[in-house]
PDB file of C-alpha atoms in Angstrom:
ATOM      1  CA  MET H 595     151.519 204.423 -68.418  1.00  0.00           C
ATOM      2  CA  LYS H 596     151.114 201.096 -66.655  1.00  0.00           C
ATOM      3  CA  THR H 597     147.325 201.437 -66.912  1.00  0.00           C
ATOM      4  CA  ILE H 598     147.557 202.068 -70.676  1.00  0.00           C
ATOM      5  CA  LYS H 599     149.672 198.927 -71.182  1.00  0.00           C
ATOM      6  CA  ILE H 600     147.152 196.805 -69.270  1.00  0.00           C
ATOM      7  CA  LEU H 601     144.312 198.164 -71.405  1.00  0.00           C
ATOM      8  CA  LEU H 602     146.229 197.385 -74.612  1.00  0.00           C
ATOM      9  CA  VAL H 603     146.818 193.809 -73.473  1.00  0.00           C
ATOM     10  CA  LEU H 604     143.104 193.374 -72.713  1.00  0.00           C
ATOM     11  CA  VAL H 605     142.143 194.744 -76.136  1.00  0.00           C
ATOM     12  CA  ILE H 606     144.542 192.341 -77.905  1.00  0.00           C
ATOM     13  CA  ILE H 607     143.260 189.345 -75.904  1.00  0.00           C
ATOM     14  CA  THR H 608     139.650 190.273 -76.674  1.00  0.00           C
ATOM     15  CA  PHE H 609     140.406 190.665 -80.398  1.00  0.00           C
ATOM     16  CA  PHE H 610     141.969 187.223 -80.762  1.00  0.00           C
ATOM     17  CA  SER H 611     139.268 185.605 -78.625  1.00  0.00           C
ATOM     18  CA  CYS H 612     136.536 187.009 -80.902  1.00  0.00           C
ATOM     19  CA  LYS H 613     138.456 185.977 -84.015  1.00  0.00           C
ATOM     20  CA  LYS H 614     138.645 182.399 -82.772  1.00  0.00           C
ATOM     21  CA  ASP H 615     134.880 182.274 -82.061  1.00  0.00           C
ATOM     22  CA  ILE H 616     134.034 183.502 -85.560  1.00  0.00           C
ATOM     23  CA  LYS H 617     135.994 180.682 -87.204  1.00  0.00           C
ATOM     24  CA  SER H 618     134.653 177.841 -85.046  1.00  0.00           C
ATOM     25  CA  GLY H 619     131.695 175.855 -86.378  1.00  0.00           C
ATOM     26  CA  LEU H 620     128.737 177.087 -88.410  1.00  0.00           C
ATOM     27  CA  HIS H 621     127.641 180.684 -88.149  1.00  0.00           C
ATOM     28  CA  THR H 622     124.554 181.184 -86.012  1.00  0.00           C
ATOM     29  CA  VAL H 623     122.107 183.431 -87.863  1.00  0.00           C
ATOM     30  CA  ASN H 624     119.596 185.527 -85.955  1.00  0.00           C
ATOM     31  CA  VAL H 625     116.091 186.362 -87.174  1.00  0.00           C
ATOM     32  CA  GLU H 626     117.001 189.814 -88.508  1.00  0.00           C
ATOM     33  CA  THR H 627     119.884 188.389 -90.550  1.00  0.00           C
ATOM     34  CA  LEU H 628     117.709 185.588 -91.910  1.00  0.00           C
ATOM     35  CA  ASP H 629     115.184 188.102 -93.239  1.00  0.00           C
ATOM     36  CA  SER H 630     117.981 190.030 -94.941  1.00  0.00           C
ATOM     37  CA  VAL H 631     119.524 186.909 -96.486  1.00  0.00           C
ATOM     38  CA  LYS H 632     116.132 185.690 -97.659  1.00  0.00           C
ATOM     39  CA  SER H 633     115.426 188.905 -99.554  1.00  0.00           C
ATOM     40  CA  THR H 634     118.815 188.797-101.242  1.00  0.00           C
ATOM     41  CA  LYS H 635     118.523 185.160-102.258  1.00  0.00           C
ATOM     42  CA  ASN H 636     114.989 185.507-103.606  1.00  0.00           C
ATOM     43  CA  SER H 637     115.880 188.505-105.754  1.00  0.00           C
ATOM     44  CA  THR H 638     118.929 186.829-107.335  1.00  0.00           C
ATOM     45  CA  ASN H 639     117.755 183.230-107.550  1.00  0.00           C
ATOM     46  CA  LYS H 640     117.465 181.917-111.124  1.00  0.00           C
ATOM     47  CA  ASN H 641     115.563 178.756-110.148  1.00  0.00           C
ATOM     48  CA  LYS H 642     111.942 179.831-109.807  1.00  0.00           C
ATOM     49  CA  SER H 643     111.050 176.802-107.669  1.00  0.00           C
ATOM     50  CA  ILE H 644     113.403 177.855-104.845  1.00  0.00           C
ATOM     51  CA  TYR H 645     111.957 180.023-102.091  1.00  0.00           C
ATOM     52  CA  THR H 646     115.101 180.486 -99.966  1.00  0.00           C
ATOM     53  CA  LYS H 647     118.748 179.464-100.093  1.00  0.00           C
ATOM     54  CA  TYR H 648     121.155 179.739 -97.157  1.00  0.00           C
ATOM     55  CA  GLU H 649     124.889 179.129 -96.969  1.00  0.00           C
ATOM     56  CA  TYR H 650     126.415 178.349 -93.583  1.00  0.00           C
ATOM     57  CA  ILE H 651     130.181 178.806 -93.617  1.00  0.00           C
ATOM     58  CA  TYR H 652     132.675 176.795 -91.575  1.00  0.00           C
ATOM     59  CA  SER H 653     135.683 178.468 -93.144  1.00  0.00           C
ATOM     60  CA  GLU H 654     136.862 179.546 -96.575  1.00  0.00           C
ATOM     61  CA  SER H 655     135.568 177.095 -99.243  1.00  0.00           C
ATOM     62  CA  LYS H 656     133.839 174.926 -96.588  1.00  0.00           C
ATOM     63  CA  SER H 657     130.102 175.344 -96.151  1.00  0.00           C
ATOM     64  CA  LEU H 658     126.656 173.772 -95.997  1.00  0.00           C
ATOM     65  CA  ILE H 659     123.924 175.029 -98.319  1.00  0.00           C
ATOM     66  CA  ILE H 660     120.202 174.623 -97.625  1.00  0.00           C
ATOM     67  CA  GLN H 661     117.681 175.265-100.408  1.00  0.00           C
ATOM     68  CA  ASN H 662     113.935 175.375 -99.705  1.00  0.00           C
ATOM     69  CA  SER H 663     111.230 175.220-102.356  1.00  0.00           C
ATOM     70  CA  PHE H 664     107.938 176.908-102.989  1.00  0.00           C
ATOM     71  CA  PRO H 665     104.903 174.629-102.488  1.00  0.00           C
ATOM     72  CA  LYS H 666     103.031 172.515-104.968  1.00  0.00           C
ATOM     73  CA  GLY H 667      99.743 170.771-104.354  1.00  0.00           C
ATOM     74  CA  GLY H 668      96.756 172.387-102.727  1.00  0.00           C
ATOM     75  CA  MET H 669      95.031 169.046-103.195  1.00  0.00           C
ATOM     76  CA  ARG H 670      92.557 167.377-100.857  1.00  0.00           C
ATOM     77  CA  TYR H 671      92.916 164.154 -98.928  1.00  0.00           C
ATOM     78  CA  LYS H 672      90.155 162.294 -97.076  1.00  0.00           C
ATOM     79  CA  ALA H 673      91.418 160.239 -94.135  1.00  0.00           C
ATOM     80  CA  PRO H 674      89.938 156.839 -93.190  1.00  0.00           C
ATOM     81  CA  ASN H 675      88.132 158.533 -90.265  1.00  0.00           C
ATOM     82  CA  GLY H 676      86.317 160.830 -92.701  1.00  0.00           C
ATOM     83  CA  LYS H 677      88.278 164.013 -91.951  1.00  0.00           C
ATOM     84  CA  GLU H 678      89.286 166.061 -94.980  1.00  0.00           C
ATOM     85  CA  TYR H 679      92.646 167.778 -95.293  1.00  0.00           C
ATOM     86  CA  ILE H 680      94.303 170.078 -97.776  1.00  0.00           C
ATOM     87  CA  TYR H 681      97.993 169.412 -98.334  1.00  0.00           C
ATOM     88  CA  ALA H 682     101.044 170.997 -99.924  1.00  0.00           C
ATOM     89  CA  VAL H 683     104.325 169.411-101.019  1.00  0.00           C
ATOM     90  CA  PHE H 684     107.718 171.055-100.474  1.00  0.00           C
ATOM     91  CA  TRP H 685     111.292 169.931-101.009  1.00  0.00           C
ATOM     92  CA  THR H 686     114.571 170.818 -99.337  1.00  0.00           C
ATOM     93  CA  ARG H 687     118.080 170.159-100.644  1.00  0.00           C
ATOM     94  CA  ILE H 688     121.160 170.112 -98.410  1.00  0.00           C
ATOM     95  CA  SER H 689     124.591 170.361-100.062  1.00  0.00           C
ATOM     96  CA  ASN H 690     127.746 169.428 -98.189  1.00  0.00           C
ATOM     97  CA  LYS H 691     130.619 171.591 -99.435  1.00  0.00           C
ATOM     98  CA  THR H 692     133.014 170.387 -96.728  1.00  0.00           C
ATOM     99  CA  PRO H 693     135.700 167.645 -96.825  1.00  0.00           C
ATOM    100  CA  ASP H 694     133.842 165.653 -94.138  1.00  0.00           C
ATOM    101  CA  ALA H 695     130.675 163.584 -94.242  1.00  0.00           C
ATOM    102  CA  VAL H 696     127.762 164.981 -92.241  1.00  0.00           C
ATOM    103  CA  ASP H 697     124.730 163.331 -90.653  1.00  0.00           C
ATOM    104  CA  PHE H 698     121.402 165.039 -90.281  1.00  0.00           C
ATOM    105  CA  LYS H 699     118.250 163.965 -88.521  1.00  0.00           C
ATOM    106  CA  ILE H 700     114.769 165.461 -88.457  1.00  0.00           C
ATOM    107  CA  ASP H 701     112.016 164.507 -86.034  1.00  0.00           C
ATOM    108  CA  PHE H 702     108.463 165.803 -85.958  1.00  0.00           C
ATOM    109  CA  PRO H 703     106.423 164.328 -83.089  1.00  0.00           C
ATOM    110  CA  LEU H 704     102.750 163.508 -83.399  1.00  0.00           C
ATOM    111  CA  ASN H 705     101.747 167.146 -83.032  1.00  0.00           C
ATOM    112  CA  SER H 706      99.592 169.613 -84.884  1.00  0.00           C
ATOM    113  CA  TYR H 707     101.204 173.033 -84.953  1.00  0.00           C
ATOM    114  CA  GLU H 708      99.198 176.228 -84.621  1.00  0.00           C
ATOM    115  CA  ILE H 709     100.499 179.138 -86.688  1.00  0.00           C
ATOM    116  CA  PRO H 710     100.344 182.479 -84.805  1.00  0.00           C
ATOM    117  CA  THR H 711      99.254 184.422 -87.905  1.00  0.00           C
ATOM    118  CA  LEU H 712      96.640 181.747 -88.689  1.00  0.00           C
ATOM    119  CA  PRO H 713      94.835 181.309 -85.353  1.00  0.00           C
ATOM    120  CA  VAL H 714      92.939 178.064 -84.782  1.00  0.00           C
ATOM    121  CA  LYS H 715      94.555 176.539 -87.871  1.00  0.00           C
ATOM    122  CA  TYR H 716      96.653 173.472 -87.068  1.00  0.00           C
ATOM    123  CA  TYR H 717      99.175 171.858 -89.399  1.00  0.00           C
ATOM    124  CA  LYS H 718     100.539 168.336 -89.462  1.00  0.00           C
ATOM    125  CA  ILE H 719     104.025 167.760 -90.911  1.00  0.00           C
ATOM    126  CA  LEU H 720     105.002 164.509 -92.621  1.00  0.00           C
ATOM    127  CA  ILE H 721     108.307 163.499 -94.237  1.00  0.00           C
ATOM    128  CA  PRO H 722     108.166 160.751 -96.878  1.00  0.00           C
ATOM    129  CA  SER H 723     111.270 158.574 -97.249  1.00  0.00           C
ATOM    130  CA  ASP H 724     111.522 159.350-100.993  1.00  0.00           C
ATOM    131  CA  THR H 725     114.575 161.155-102.338  1.00  0.00           C
ATOM    132  CA  MET H 726     113.970 164.386-104.214  1.00  0.00           C
ATOM    133  CA  THR H 727     116.193 165.043-107.241  1.00  0.00           C
ATOM    134  CA  LEU H 728     116.388 168.206-109.313  1.00  0.00           C
ATOM    135  CA  ASP H 729     115.039 166.522-112.452  1.00  0.00           C
ATOM    136  CA  LYS H 730     111.691 166.123-110.647  1.00  0.00           C
ATOM    137  CA  ILE H 731     111.144 169.861-110.204  1.00  0.00           C
ATOM    138  CA  PRO H 732     108.826 170.240-113.260  1.00  0.00           C
ATOM    139  CA  LEU H 733     106.666 167.260-112.254  1.00  0.00           C
ATOM    140  CA  PHE H 734     103.325 167.324-110.462  1.00  0.00           C
ATOM    141  CA  ASN H 735     103.965 167.491-106.694  1.00  0.00           C
ATOM    142  CA  TYR H 736     107.684 167.545-107.538  1.00  0.00           C
ATOM    143  CA  GLY H 737     107.420 163.893-108.542  1.00  0.00           C
ATOM    144  CA  LEU H 738     106.122 162.657-105.182  1.00  0.00           C
ATOM    145  CA  THR H 739     103.606 159.865-105.825  1.00  0.00           C
ATOM    146  CA  ASN H 740     101.330 157.461-103.923  1.00  0.00           C
ATOM    147  CA  LEU H 741     100.488 160.157-101.404  1.00  0.00           C
ATOM    148  CA  GLU H 742      97.066 158.839-100.461  1.00  0.00           C
ATOM    149  CA  SER H 743      98.424 155.480 -99.299  1.00  0.00           C
ATOM    150  CA  PHE H 744     101.297 157.272 -97.532  1.00  0.00           C
ATOM    151  CA  PHE H 745      98.818 159.508 -95.694  1.00  0.00           C
ATOM    152  CA  ASP H 746      96.599 156.554 -94.751  1.00  0.00           C
ATOM    153  CA  LYS H 747      99.571 154.850 -93.066  1.00  0.00           C
ATOM    154  CA  ASN H 748     101.199 157.908 -91.486  1.00  0.00           C
ATOM    155  CA  ILE H 749      98.596 160.601 -90.777  1.00  0.00           C
ATOM    156  CA  ASP H 750      98.534 159.682 -87.066  1.00  0.00           C
ATOM    157  CA  LYS H 751     102.227 158.870 -86.603  1.00  0.00           C
ATOM    158  CA  PRO H 752     105.362 160.871 -85.773  1.00  0.00           C
ATOM    159  CA  SER H 753     107.551 161.630 -88.783  1.00  0.00           C
ATOM    160  CA  SER H 754     111.337 161.451 -89.011  1.00  0.00           C
ATOM    161  CA  LEU H 755     114.253 161.276 -91.425  1.00  0.00           C
ATOM    162  CA  LYS H 756     117.949 160.428 -91.028  1.00  0.00           C
ATOM    163  CA  ARG H 757     120.574 160.672 -93.749  1.00  0.00           C
ATOM    164  CA  SER H 758     124.304 161.015 -94.279  1.00  0.00           C
ATOM    165  CA  ILE H 759     125.786 163.305 -96.919  1.00  0.00           C
ATOM    166  CA  LYS H 760     129.223 162.519 -98.292  1.00  0.00           C
ATOM    167  CA  PRO H 761     131.766 165.308 -98.871  1.00  0.00           C
ATOM    168  CA  LYS H 762     130.941 167.484-101.897  1.00  0.00           C
ATOM    169  CA  GLU H 763     127.562 165.765-102.373  1.00  0.00           C
ATOM    170  CA  SER H 764     123.907 166.729-101.870  1.00  0.00           C
ATOM    171  CA  THR H 765     120.631 165.123-100.899  1.00  0.00           C
ATOM    172  CA  GLY H 766     117.037 166.204-101.345  1.00  0.00           C
ATOM    173  CA  PHE H 767     113.892 165.236 -99.462  1.00  0.00           C
ATOM    174  CA  TYR H 768     110.207 166.091 -99.294  1.00  0.00           C
ATOM    175  CA  VAL H 769     108.050 167.654 -96.613  1.00  0.00           C
ATOM    176  CA  VAL H 770     104.251 167.577 -96.742  1.00  0.00           C
ATOM    177  CA  THR H 771     102.033 169.849 -94.662  1.00  0.00           C
ATOM    178  CA  LEU H 772      98.368 169.058 -94.039  1.00  0.00           C
ATOM    179  CA  ARG H 773      95.568 170.964 -92.368  1.00  0.00           C
ATOM    180  CA  LEU H 774      91.894 170.246 -91.877  1.00  0.00           C
ATOM    181  CA  MET H 775      89.497 171.632 -94.473  1.00  0.00           C
ATOM    182  CA  GLU H 776      87.656 174.054 -92.222  1.00  0.00           C
ATOM    183  CA  GLY H 777      86.526 177.637 -92.628  1.00  0.00           C
ATOM    184  CA  THR H 778      88.408 180.354 -94.465  1.00  0.00           C
ATOM    185  CA  GLN H 779      91.295 179.612 -96.820  1.00  0.00           C
ATOM    186  CA  TYR H 780      94.559 181.379 -96.028  1.00  0.00           C
ATOM    187  CA  GLY H 781      96.464 181.338 -99.290  1.00  0.00           C
ATOM    188  CA  ILE H 782      99.784 179.676-100.058  1.00  0.00           C
ATOM    189  CA  LEU H 783     102.163 178.654 -97.284  1.00  0.00           C
ATOM    190  CA  ARG H 784     105.851 179.490 -97.125  1.00  0.00           C
ATOM    191  CA  THR H 785     108.107 177.098 -95.242  1.00  0.00           C
ATOM    192  CA  GLU H 786     111.841 176.600 -94.792  1.00  0.00           C
ATOM    193  CA  PHE H 787     114.570 174.781 -92.907  1.00  0.00           C
ATOM    194  CA  THR H 788     117.300 176.890 -91.331  1.00  0.00           C
ATOM    195  CA  LEU H 789     120.363 176.088 -89.262  1.00  0.00           C
ATOM    196  CA  LYS H 790     121.430 177.679 -85.973  1.00  0.00           C
ATOM    197  CA  GLY H 791     124.656 176.184 -84.718  1.00  0.00           C
ATOM    198  CA  LYS H 792     124.037 172.443 -85.147  1.00  0.00           C
ATOM    199  CA  ASN H 793     120.271 172.714 -84.680  1.00  0.00           C
ATOM    200  CA  LEU H 794     117.770 172.514 -87.522  1.00  0.00           C
ATOM    201  CA  PHE H 795     114.602 174.588 -87.390  1.00  0.00           C
ATOM    202  CA  TYR H 796     111.504 174.362 -89.573  1.00  0.00           C
ATOM    203  CA  LYS H 797     109.480 177.507 -90.113  1.00  0.00           C
ATOM    204  CA  ILE H 798     105.866 177.654 -91.302  1.00  0.00           C
ATOM    205  CA  ARG H 799     105.135 181.329 -91.840  1.00  0.00           C
ATOM    206  CA  ASP H 800     105.917 182.799 -88.397  1.00  0.00           C
ATOM    207  CA  LYS H 801     105.963 179.488 -86.488  1.00  0.00           C
ATOM    208  CA  GLU H 802     109.507 178.201 -85.888  1.00  0.00           C
ATOM    209  CA  ILE H 803     109.927 174.590 -84.751  1.00  0.00           C
ATOM    210  CA  LYS H 804     113.165 173.051 -83.501  1.00  0.00           C
ATOM    211  CA  CYS H 805     113.184 169.726 -85.318  1.00  0.00           C
ATOM    212  CA  GLY H 806     116.656 168.209 -85.678  1.00  0.00           C
ATOM    213  CA  SER H 807     120.384 168.642 -86.135  1.00  0.00           C
ATOM    214  CA  ILE H 808     123.315 168.425 -88.556  1.00  0.00           C
ATOM    215  CA  GLU H 809     126.679 167.143 -87.348  1.00  0.00           C
ATOM    216  CA  LYS H 810     129.989 165.975 -88.768  1.00  0.00           C
ATOM    217  CA  LYS H 811     130.464 162.203 -88.741  1.00  0.00           C
TER     218      LYS H 811
END
């Protein structure tokens, strides 16, 4: 009888401990769950420019939403050193549905990233400082202009972005991927930002890059 009581106490302690963990902070989403959420969001999404949409829940009626677009572009850019690139423009929108302001930062070092499913193909990632708004969705390159001069100044530099989002507000930004014009073409890219705990990750096809964070102010 004494043994049974001890077991019951342990079960109760474990239950409340797990319940507390579930409510604390943003949900961490594993790869399998992300694939499931992605399929659901794509099949129900009315905005045809949005590739994926994720909601990360703090508690009831408090969440962060990340929307990631399909690409536009496929245009060519010739760098001052004579190298030719093909580029694509994406946008991401982060909505703060919490009562607190949040800060996010994104940093991409001066790297070229190889994509496992696209061997020997290396991608550069640049983040313009422009703000993306929903009214720009129908425009060429989602309304992002002066790209050639932006590339000339930033093609060989790290890229970063820092912003604050007030409670119940949203912000949008652009991401541009570039790769050298060499060999076989590999079709249209799919990219997205996701959140795991406080850490932001950027995914290009099957390449996942830890690139920043989101935190309450």
